[in-house]
Amino acid sequence: MPIKPVKRVALLAFDQALMTSLSLPMELLNAAAHHLRLGHPPSSRSTPLTLELVGQRDTCTLSGFLPLEINHRLTPGETFDIIFIPSRWRHPERSINPELLEWLVNNALAGAEICAVGNGSYLLAAAGLLDYRPATTHWHYFEDFAKRFPQVLLQRDYLMTESGKLFCAGSVNSAADLTLHLIENHWGRRIAQRVAQQFSPESRRPFSRHGFHSAGQSAHGDELIAMCQSYIASHLSETLSIAELASAHDLSLRSFQRRFSHATGLSPQQYLRKIRLETAEELLRNSNLSITDISHHCGFNDTSYFGKLFREHYETSPAAYRQSVRRKLFAIDRDAT
């Protein structure tokens, strides 16, 4: 059966846009499209989504003076299913113009899902689309955003927000999580997991853990601690020193521990253990690595100690957990081939 429906995705491009806030969603969505096509006979394969770089001119210059060729001119009245607004280097005010705002409003009225990355939320707010709705932006612009758009319900303590079909991600890293959230919503958890695994599964956390929405759970907006969390996630296999992490950010160990606990609800040591175990759980579910390799990959040099902690946390051994979840996973995969 052909893959349906086809989603039209627009990646809005303008001068001084941060390249990563465009390229990262594009790479994740392209990976999702690839995995969706796998398992379908060539004669029945279709394109599950189309990606267009949309702009008001034929070219633009991204941050870092990188030229970008636009392959789709912004056309009044044309609508897309999903739109990504990138963050801009420095203040986004220069990217705001009446034609662009009208285009965003028309797409919102037509039912498009619109995702703003970093200070790209200024465009949604300037269009009036965020009035009396929860939203977030890059932490550096909190005060300015609140003064310019007092009618927007700014969520300083959340890295992502969802209000109807309008989404905001406070940083580029959050944009990756938001993109995976959309992939899961449209094409299912299995595809989202495969994409996450392809793009470093240990650093991806579900939207529900960091986003503000109708069933929102606690999260934080401390950019320094968020950077530390990202560093921890990408260095799990190493011997991590909390004291060195504090010193690298010009904080005493006590101040760092207090700030980290305030932001996450856990001490740095508790958080590190939690992330290592969650990463191990994902690798047991989604990879073919041996339990010993997973233990070492997640920073547990002693496999027996890893097994003890895993049993305490998940109430089952790593081997038993893998057996229980992989049987179902591979049954699904066989059905798709």
mmCIF file of C-alpha atoms in Angstrom:
data_model
loop_
_atom_site.group_PDB
_atom_site.id
_atom_site.type_symbol
_atom_site.label_atom_id
_atom_site.label_comp_id
_atom_site.label_asym_id
_atom_site.label_seq_id
_atom_site.Cartn_x
_atom_site.Cartn_y
_atom_site.Cartn_z
ATOM 1 C CA MET A 1 0.000 0.000 0.000
ATOM 2 C CA PRO A 2 1.290 3.512 -0.772
ATOM 3 C CA ILE A 3 2.355 5.662 2.157
ATOM 4 C CA LYS A 4 -0.379 8.221 2.838
ATOM 5 C CA PRO A 5 -0.925 11.039 3.305
ATOM 6 C CA VAL A 6 1.905 13.070 1.825
ATOM 7 C CA LYS A 7 2.895 15.950 4.113
ATOM 8 C CA ARG A 8 4.209 19.186 2.635
ATOM 9 C CA VAL A 9 6.874 20.646 4.906
ATOM 10 C CA ALA A 10 8.203 24.190 4.523
ATOM 11 C CA LEU A 11 11.514 25.240 6.039
ATOM 12 C CA LEU A 12 11.434 29.021 6.119
ATOM 13 C CA ALA A 13 14.768 30.601 5.189
ATOM 14 C CA PHE A 14 15.889 34.203 5.605
ATOM 15 C CA ASP A 15 19.088 36.184 6.113
ATOM 16 C CA GLN A 16 21.075 35.375 9.264
ATOM 17 C CA ALA A 17 18.986 32.294 10.062
ATOM 18 C CA LEU A 18 20.946 29.765 12.120
ATOM 19 C CA MET A 19 21.859 26.992 9.716
ATOM 20 C CA THR A 20 21.449 24.238 12.316
ATOM 21 C CA SER A 21 17.885 25.310 13.089
ATOM 22 C CA LEU A 22 17.084 24.543 9.438
ATOM 23 C CA SER A 23 19.379 21.601 8.716
ATOM 24 C CA LEU A 24 18.605 19.574 11.833
ATOM 25 C CA PRO A 25 14.817 19.317 11.266
ATOM 26 C CA MET A 26 15.530 18.668 7.579
ATOM 27 C CA GLU A 27 17.902 15.772 8.314
ATOM 28 C CA LEU A 28 15.533 14.223 10.853
ATOM 29 C CA LEU A 29 12.552 14.459 8.512
ATOM 30 C CA ASN A 30 14.552 13.062 5.598
ATOM 31 C CA ALA A 31 15.552 10.128 7.798
ATOM 32 C CA ALA A 32 11.905 9.576 8.745
ATOM 33 C CA ALA A 33 10.938 9.530 5.064
ATOM 34 C CA HIS A 34 13.675 6.974 4.375
ATOM 35 C CA HIS A 35 12.513 4.642 7.146
ATOM 36 C CA LEU A 36 8.888 5.006 6.053
ATOM 37 C CA ARG A 37 9.756 3.864 2.537
ATOM 38 C CA LEU A 38 11.672 0.805 3.770
ATOM 39 C CA GLY A 39 9.617 -2.359 3.775
ATOM 40 C CA HIS A 40 7.365 -1.251 0.914
ATOM 41 C CA PRO A 41 7.767 -2.837 -2.533
ATOM 42 C CA PRO A 42 9.358 -0.394 -5.000
ATOM 43 C CA SER A 43 6.174 -0.372 -7.088
ATOM 44 C CA SER A 44 4.078 0.839 -4.136
ATOM 45 C CA ARG A 45 6.517 3.271 -2.573
ATOM 46 C CA SER A 46 5.519 6.919 -2.471
ATOM 47 C CA THR A 47 6.977 10.032 -0.905
ATOM 48 C CA PRO A 48 5.593 10.408 2.642
ATOM 49 C CA LEU A 49 6.673 14.034 2.833
ATOM 50 C CA THR A 50 8.135 16.786 0.704
ATOM 51 C CA LEU A 51 10.625 19.326 2.031
ATOM 52 C CA GLU A 52 10.867 22.815 0.568
ATOM 53 C CA LEU A 53 13.231 25.650 1.449
ATOM 54 C CA VAL A 54 10.830 28.578 1.284
ATOM 55 C CA GLY A 55 11.929 32.205 1.153
ATOM 56 C CA GLN A 56 11.023 35.633 -0.146
ATOM 57 C CA ARG A 57 14.060 35.773 -2.432
ATOM 58 C CA ASP A 58 15.967 33.281 -4.561
ATOM 59 C CA THR A 59 18.926 33.256 -2.157
ATOM 60 C CA CYS A 60 19.726 34.240 1.392
ATOM 61 C CA THR A 61 22.828 34.378 3.584
ATOM 62 C CA LEU A 62 22.693 32.273 6.721
ATOM 63 C CA SER A 63 24.637 32.916 9.919
ATOM 64 C CA GLY A 64 28.351 32.575 9.344
ATOM 65 C CA PHE A 65 27.961 34.132 5.875
ATOM 66 C CA LEU A 66 26.855 30.840 4.357
ATOM 67 C CA PRO A 67 24.896 31.333 1.120
ATOM 68 C CA LEU A 68 21.718 29.320 0.644
ATOM 69 C CA GLU A 69 19.733 28.829 -2.536
ATOM 70 C CA ILE A 70 15.970 28.921 -2.028
ATOM 71 C CA ASN A 71 14.124 26.280 -4.044
ATOM 72 C CA HIS A 72 10.595 27.571 -3.413
ATOM 73 C CA ARG A 73 9.536 31.204 -3.430
ATOM 74 C CA LEU A 74 7.052 32.232 -0.771
ATOM 75 C CA THR A 75 3.699 32.577 -2.527
ATOM 76 C CA PRO A 76 0.660 34.302 -0.993
ATOM 77 C CA GLY A 77 -2.214 31.869 -0.611
ATOM 78 C CA GLU A 78 -0.051 28.741 -0.776
ATOM 79 C CA THR A 79 -0.275 26.484 2.266
ATOM 80 C CA PHE A 80 1.795 23.712 3.820
ATOM 81 C CA ASP A 81 1.086 21.005 6.370
ATOM 82 C CA ILE A 82 4.113 21.712 8.574
ATOM 83 C CA ILE A 83 6.251 24.860 8.752
ATOM 84 C CA PHE A 84 9.561 25.352 10.558
ATOM 85 C CA ILE A 85 10.657 28.889 11.442
ATOM 86 C CA PRO A 86 14.401 28.971 12.218
ATOM 87 C CA SER A 87 16.137 30.983 14.880
ATOM 88 C CA ARG A 88 18.042 34.075 13.782
ATOM 89 C CA TRP A 89 21.520 35.175 14.721
ATOM 90 C CA ARG A 90 21.008 38.296 16.835
ATOM 91 C CA HIS A 91 17.634 39.991 17.116
ATOM 92 C CA PRO A 92 14.919 38.574 14.808
ATOM 93 C CA GLU A 93 13.207 41.929 14.253
ATOM 94 C CA ARG A 94 14.767 42.384 10.810
ATOM 95 C CA SER A 95 13.165 39.161 9.592
ATOM 96 C CA ILE A 96 9.644 40.393 10.340
ATOM 97 C CA ASN A 97 7.663 41.885 7.452
ATOM 98 C CA PRO A 98 3.935 42.118 6.579
ATOM 99 C CA GLU A 99 4.041 39.643 3.675
ATOM 100 C CA LEU A 100 5.673 36.952 5.783
ATOM 101 C CA LEU A 101 3.314 37.503 8.719
ATOM 102 C CA GLU A 102 0.267 37.299 6.458
ATOM 103 C CA TRP A 103 1.593 34.061 4.967
ATOM 104 C CA LEU A 104 1.999 32.569 8.444
ATOM 105 C CA VAL A 105 -1.515 33.612 9.468
ATOM 106 C CA ASN A 106 -3.029 32.123 6.307
ATOM 107 C CA ASN A 107 -1.218 28.842 6.887
ATOM 108 C CA ALA A 108 -2.305 28.735 10.518
ATOM 109 C CA LEU A 109 -5.923 29.319 9.488
ATOM 110 C CA ALA A 110 -5.569 26.502 6.955
ATOM 111 C CA GLY A 111 -4.517 24.109 9.730
ATOM 112 C CA ALA A 112 -0.746 24.043 9.360
ATOM 113 C CA GLU A 113 1.433 22.948 12.254
ATOM 114 C CA ILE A 114 3.960 25.744 12.760
ATOM 115 C CA CYS A 115 7.167 25.171 14.714
ATOM 116 C CA ALA A 116 9.317 28.111 15.805
ATOM 117 C CA VAL A 117 12.906 27.466 16.869
ATOM 118 C CA GLY A 118 14.673 29.813 19.298
ATOM 119 C CA ASN A 119 13.814 33.444 18.622
ATOM 120 C CA GLY A 120 11.798 32.376 15.573
ATOM 121 C CA SER A 121 8.867 32.589 17.990
ATOM 122 C CA TYR A 122 9.010 36.377 17.481
ATOM 123 C CA LEU A 123 7.476 35.864 14.035
ATOM 124 C CA LEU A 124 4.564 33.869 15.436
ATOM 125 C CA ALA A 125 4.039 36.469 18.141
ATOM 126 C CA ALA A 126 4.262 39.396 15.709
ATOM 127 C CA ALA A 127 1.619 37.698 13.565
ATOM 128 C CA GLY A 128 -0.696 37.590 16.577
ATOM 129 C CA LEU A 129 -0.805 33.802 16.520
ATOM 130 C CA LEU A 130 0.499 33.432 20.077
ATOM 131 C CA ASP A 131 -1.901 35.870 21.744
ATOM 132 C CA TYR A 132 -3.062 34.386 25.059
ATOM 133 C CA ARG A 133 -1.266 31.143 24.256
ATOM 134 C CA PRO A 134 1.717 29.519 25.999
ATOM 135 C CA ALA A 135 5.018 29.972 24.173
ATOM 136 C CA THR A 136 8.738 30.055 24.791
ATOM 137 C CA THR A 137 11.793 31.539 23.108
ATOM 138 C CA HIS A 138 15.560 31.557 23.503
ATOM 139 C CA TRP A 139 16.435 32.428 27.097
ATOM 140 C CA HIS A 140 18.511 35.451 26.028
ATOM 141 C CA TYR A 141 15.351 37.131 24.707
ATOM 142 C CA PHE A 142 12.975 36.423 27.611
ATOM 143 C CA GLU A 143 12.785 40.005 28.887
ATOM 144 C CA ASP A 144 12.565 41.624 25.458
ATOM 145 C CA PHE A 145 9.960 39.118 24.278
ATOM 146 C CA ALA A 146 7.827 39.685 27.382
ATOM 147 C CA LYS A 147 7.908 43.468 26.883
ATOM 148 C CA ARG A 148 7.109 43.326 23.171
ATOM 149 C CA PHE A 149 4.387 40.697 23.450
ATOM 150 C CA PRO A 150 2.764 40.987 26.901
ATOM 151 C CA GLN A 151 -0.311 39.129 25.653
ATOM 152 C CA VAL A 152 1.721 35.960 25.056
ATOM 153 C CA LEU A 153 1.863 33.517 27.979
ATOM 154 C CA LEU A 154 5.646 33.172 28.082
ATOM 155 C CA GLN A 155 6.760 29.898 29.684
ATOM 156 C CA ARG A 156 10.268 30.627 30.943
ATOM 157 C CA ASP A 157 10.587 27.257 32.678
ATOM 158 C CA TYR A 158 9.960 25.126 29.595
ATOM 159 C CA LEU A 159 12.238 24.324 26.679
ATOM 160 C CA MET A 160 9.267 23.473 24.428
ATOM 161 C CA THR A 161 5.624 24.492 24.266
ATOM 162 C CA GLU A 162 2.622 23.184 22.388
ATOM 163 C CA SER A 163 -0.618 25.104 21.943
ATOM 164 C CA GLY A 164 -2.950 23.543 19.420
ATOM 165 C CA LYS A 165 -0.883 23.343 16.247
ATOM 166 C CA LEU A 166 1.664 25.956 17.316
ATOM 167 C CA PHE A 167 4.978 24.763 18.743
ATOM 168 C CA CYS A 168 7.977 26.619 20.150
ATOM 169 C CA ALA A 169 11.434 25.232 20.942
ATOM 170 C CA GLY A 170 13.760 27.381 23.022
ATOM 171 C CA SER A 171 16.971 26.077 21.463
ATOM 172 C CA VAL A 172 18.314 24.097 18.524
ATOM 173 C CA ASN A 173 18.701 20.991 20.713
ATOM 174 C CA SER A 174 15.060 21.310 21.713
ATOM 175 C CA ALA A 175 14.161 21.594 18.022
ATOM 176 C CA ALA A 176 15.491 18.060 17.527
ATOM 177 C CA ASP A 177 13.230 16.765 20.287
ATOM 178 C CA LEU A 178 10.298 18.708 18.852
ATOM 179 C CA THR A 179 10.900 17.299 15.371
ATOM 180 C CA LEU A 180 10.955 13.765 16.784
ATOM 181 C CA HIS A 181 7.716 14.555 18.613
ATOM 182 C CA LEU A 182 6.083 15.517 15.301
ATOM 183 C CA ILE A 183 7.495 12.437 13.571
ATOM 184 C CA GLU A 184 5.982 10.238 16.268
ATOM 185 C CA ASN A 185 2.631 12.041 16.042
ATOM 186 C CA HIS A 186 2.409 11.649 12.262
ATOM 187 C CA TRP A 187 4.212 8.388 11.538
ATOM 188 C CA GLY A 188 4.391 6.493 14.810
ATOM 189 C CA ARG A 189 6.715 5.681 17.674
ATOM 190 C CA ARG A 190 8.676 3.023 15.767
ATOM 191 C CA ILE A 191 9.766 5.489 13.066
ATOM 192 C CA ALA A 192 10.596 8.151 15.667
ATOM 193 C CA GLN A 193 12.714 5.640 17.598
ATOM 194 C CA ARG A 194 14.617 4.632 14.474
ATOM 195 C CA VAL A 195 15.351 8.250 13.613
ATOM 196 C CA ALA A 196 16.407 8.985 17.194
ATOM 197 C CA GLN A 197 18.714 5.960 17.148
ATOM 198 C CA GLN A 198 20.268 7.131 13.886
ATOM 199 C CA PHE A 199 20.913 10.595 15.330
ATOM 200 C CA SER A 200 22.396 9.615 18.734
ATOM 201 C CA PRO A 201 19.618 8.022 20.795
ATOM 202 C CA GLU A 202 21.281 8.732 24.135
ATOM 203 C CA SER A 203 20.797 12.484 23.763
ATOM 204 C CA ARG A 204 17.100 12.497 22.833
ATOM 205 C CA ARG A 205 14.373 12.846 25.425
ATOM 206 C CA PRO A 206 10.639 12.740 24.733
ATOM 207 C CA PHE A 207 8.675 15.976 24.356
ATOM 208 C CA SER A 208 6.564 15.034 27.371
ATOM 209 C CA ARG A 209 9.596 15.360 29.658
ATOM 210 C CA HIS A 210 10.589 18.863 28.577
ATOM 211 C CA GLY A 211 7.565 20.438 26.932
ATOM 212 C CA PHE A 212 4.640 22.547 28.091
ATOM 213 C CA HIS A 213 1.303 21.297 26.821
ATOM 214 C CA SER A 214 -2.141 20.451 28.159
ATOM 215 C CA ALA A 215 -0.748 17.580 30.205
ATOM 216 C CA GLY A 216 2.527 19.375 30.899
ATOM 217 C CA GLN A 217 5.088 17.969 33.277
ATOM 218 C CA SER A 218 7.822 19.798 35.115
ATOM 219 C CA ALA A 219 10.864 21.041 33.174
ATOM 220 C CA HIS A 220 13.196 24.012 33.376
ATOM 221 C CA GLY A 221 14.637 26.845 31.328
ATOM 222 C CA ASP A 222 18.109 27.115 32.853
ATOM 223 C CA GLU A 223 20.295 27.260 29.751
ATOM 224 C CA LEU A 224 23.537 26.558 31.620
ATOM 225 C CA ILE A 225 22.121 23.426 33.237
ATOM 226 C CA ALA A 226 20.573 22.424 29.902
ATOM 227 C CA MET A 227 24.038 22.697 28.334
ATOM 228 C CA CYS A 228 25.432 20.505 31.114
ATOM 229 C CA GLN A 229 22.671 17.969 30.529
ATOM 230 C CA SER A 230 23.519 17.917 26.833
ATOM 231 C CA TYR A 231 27.221 17.458 27.649
ATOM 232 C CA ILE A 232 26.439 14.599 30.009
ATOM 233 C CA ALA A 233 24.258 12.907 27.391
ATOM 234 C CA SER A 234 27.015 13.046 24.779
ATOM 235 C CA HIS A 235 29.811 11.853 27.105
ATOM 236 C CA LEU A 236 28.124 9.004 28.962
ATOM 237 C CA SER A 237 30.860 6.482 28.228
ATOM 238 C CA GLU A 238 33.492 8.691 29.861
ATOM 239 C CA THR A 239 34.396 9.088 33.521
ATOM 240 C CA LEU A 240 32.543 12.296 34.328
ATOM 241 C CA SER A 241 33.654 14.509 37.195
ATOM 242 C CA ILE A 242 30.915 16.699 38.650
ATOM 243 C CA ALA A 243 33.575 18.944 40.200
ATOM 244 C CA GLU A 244 35.226 19.482 36.797
ATOM 245 C CA LEU A 245 31.849 20.172 35.194
ATOM 246 C CA ALA A 246 31.158 22.827 37.835
ATOM 247 C CA SER A 247 34.596 24.379 37.396
ATOM 248 C CA ALA A 248 34.175 24.500 33.610
ATOM 249 C CA HIS A 249 31.165 26.775 34.152
ATOM 250 C CA ASP A 250 32.893 28.953 36.781
ATOM 251 C CA LEU A 251 30.775 27.630 39.635
ATOM 252 C CA SER A 252 31.786 26.152 42.954
ATOM 253 C CA LEU A 253 30.819 22.527 43.441
ATOM 254 C CA ARG A 254 28.228 23.452 46.065
ATOM 255 C CA SER A 255 26.667 26.204 43.897
ATOM 256 C CA PHE A 256 26.575 23.923 40.879
ATOM 257 C CA GLN A 257 24.946 21.103 42.816
ATOM 258 C CA ARG A 258 22.357 23.472 44.270
ATOM 259 C CA ARG A 259 21.562 24.998 40.857
ATOM 260 C CA PHE A 260 21.416 21.602 39.159
ATOM 261 C CA SER A 261 19.101 20.185 41.815
ATOM 262 C CA HIS A 262 16.846 23.234 41.613
ATOM 263 C CA ALA A 263 16.526 22.864 37.826
ATOM 264 C CA THR A 264 16.133 19.096 37.550
ATOM 265 C CA GLY A 265 14.931 17.932 40.948
ATOM 266 C CA LEU A 266 17.931 15.590 41.144
ATOM 267 C CA SER A 267 21.515 15.910 42.279
ATOM 268 C CA PRO A 268 24.074 15.773 39.433
ATOM 269 C CA GLN A 269 25.062 12.259 40.533
ATOM 270 C CA GLN A 270 21.441 11.074 40.613
ATOM 271 C CA TYR A 271 20.778 12.641 37.211
ATOM 272 C CA LEU A 272 23.866 11.045 35.662
ATOM 273 C CA ARG A 273 22.825 7.619 36.930
ATOM 274 C CA LYS A 274 19.263 8.138 35.696
ATOM 275 C CA ILE A 275 20.355 9.145 32.176
ATOM 276 C CA ARG A 276 22.827 6.281 31.969
ATOM 277 C CA LEU A 277 20.120 3.784 32.895
ATOM 278 C CA GLU A 278 17.578 5.322 30.501
ATOM 279 C CA THR A 279 20.126 5.202 27.695
ATOM 280 C CA ALA A 280 20.903 1.582 28.501
ATOM 281 C CA GLU A 281 17.182 0.808 28.393
ATOM 282 C CA GLU A 282 16.872 2.389 24.935
ATOM 283 C CA LEU A 283 19.914 0.502 23.639
ATOM 284 C CA LEU A 284 18.612 -2.797 24.995
ATOM 285 C CA ARG A 285 15.388 -2.123 23.157
ATOM 286 C CA ASN A 286 16.725 -0.765 19.884
ATOM 287 C CA SER A 287 20.286 -2.028 19.309
ATOM 288 C CA ASN A 288 22.150 -5.308 18.831
ATOM 289 C CA LEU A 289 24.975 -4.338 21.191
ATOM 290 C CA SER A 290 25.886 -6.904 23.816
ATOM 291 C CA ILE A 291 24.967 -6.173 27.412
ATOM 292 C CA THR A 292 28.655 -5.714 28.220
ATOM 293 C CA ASP A 293 29.047 -3.208 25.372
ATOM 294 C CA ILE A 294 25.931 -1.332 26.488
ATOM 295 C CA SER A 295 27.258 -1.242 30.037
ATOM 296 C CA HIS A 296 30.542 0.304 28.887
ATOM 297 C CA HIS A 297 28.846 2.645 26.396
ATOM 298 C CA CYS A 298 26.740 4.064 29.223
ATOM 299 C CA GLY A 299 29.682 4.544 31.568
ATOM 300 C CA PHE A 300 29.330 1.430 33.718
ATOM 301 C CA ASN A 301 32.745 -0.233 33.676
ATOM 302 C CA ASP A 302 31.508 -3.059 35.900
ATOM 303 C CA THR A 303 28.827 -5.066 34.078
ATOM 304 C CA SER A 304 27.634 -6.768 37.263
ATOM 305 C CA TYR A 305 27.176 -3.379 38.947
ATOM 306 C CA PHE A 306 25.234 -2.192 35.899
ATOM 307 C CA GLY A 307 22.998 -5.257 36.166
ATOM 308 C CA LYS A 308 22.380 -4.569 39.859
ATOM 309 C CA LEU A 309 21.389 -0.932 39.228
ATOM 310 C CA PHE A 310 19.229 -1.890 36.248
ATOM 311 C CA ARG A 311 17.318 -4.457 38.318
ATOM 312 C CA GLU A 312 16.780 -1.896 41.078
ATOM 313 C CA HIS A 313 15.418 0.639 38.578
ATOM 314 C CA TYR A 314 13.414 -1.582 36.183
ATOM 315 C CA GLU A 315 12.694 -4.571 38.453
ATOM 316 C CA THR A 316 14.142 -6.979 35.896
ATOM 317 C CA SER A 317 17.567 -7.917 34.585
ATOM 318 C CA PRO A 318 18.963 -6.350 31.381
ATOM 319 C CA ALA A 319 18.777 -9.707 29.570
ATOM 320 C CA ALA A 320 15.181 -10.359 30.625
ATOM 321 C CA TYR A 321 14.169 -6.832 29.675
ATOM 322 C CA ARG A 322 15.717 -7.140 26.217
ATOM 323 C CA GLN A 323 14.029 -10.481 25.624
ATOM 324 C CA SER A 324 10.608 -9.123 26.591
ATOM 325 C CA VAL A 325 10.728 -6.008 24.407
ATOM 326 C CA ARG A 326 12.685 -7.268 21.400
ATOM 327 C CA ARG A 327 10.262 -10.113 20.666
ATOM 328 C CA LYS A 328 7.513 -7.581 20.056
ATOM 329 C CA LEU A 329 9.798 -5.136 18.224
ATOM 330 C CA PHE A 330 11.057 -7.677 15.688
ATOM 331 C CA ALA A 331 7.532 -9.001 15.121
ATOM 332 C CA ILE A 332 6.532 -5.489 14.081
ATOM 333 C CA ASP A 333 9.594 -5.154 11.850
ATOM 334 C CA ARG A 334 8.833 -8.431 10.044
ATOM 335 C CA ASP A 335 5.286 -7.278 9.368
ATOM 336 C CA ALA A 336 6.684 -4.147 7.669
ATOM 337 C CA THR A 337 9.034 -5.995 5.310
#
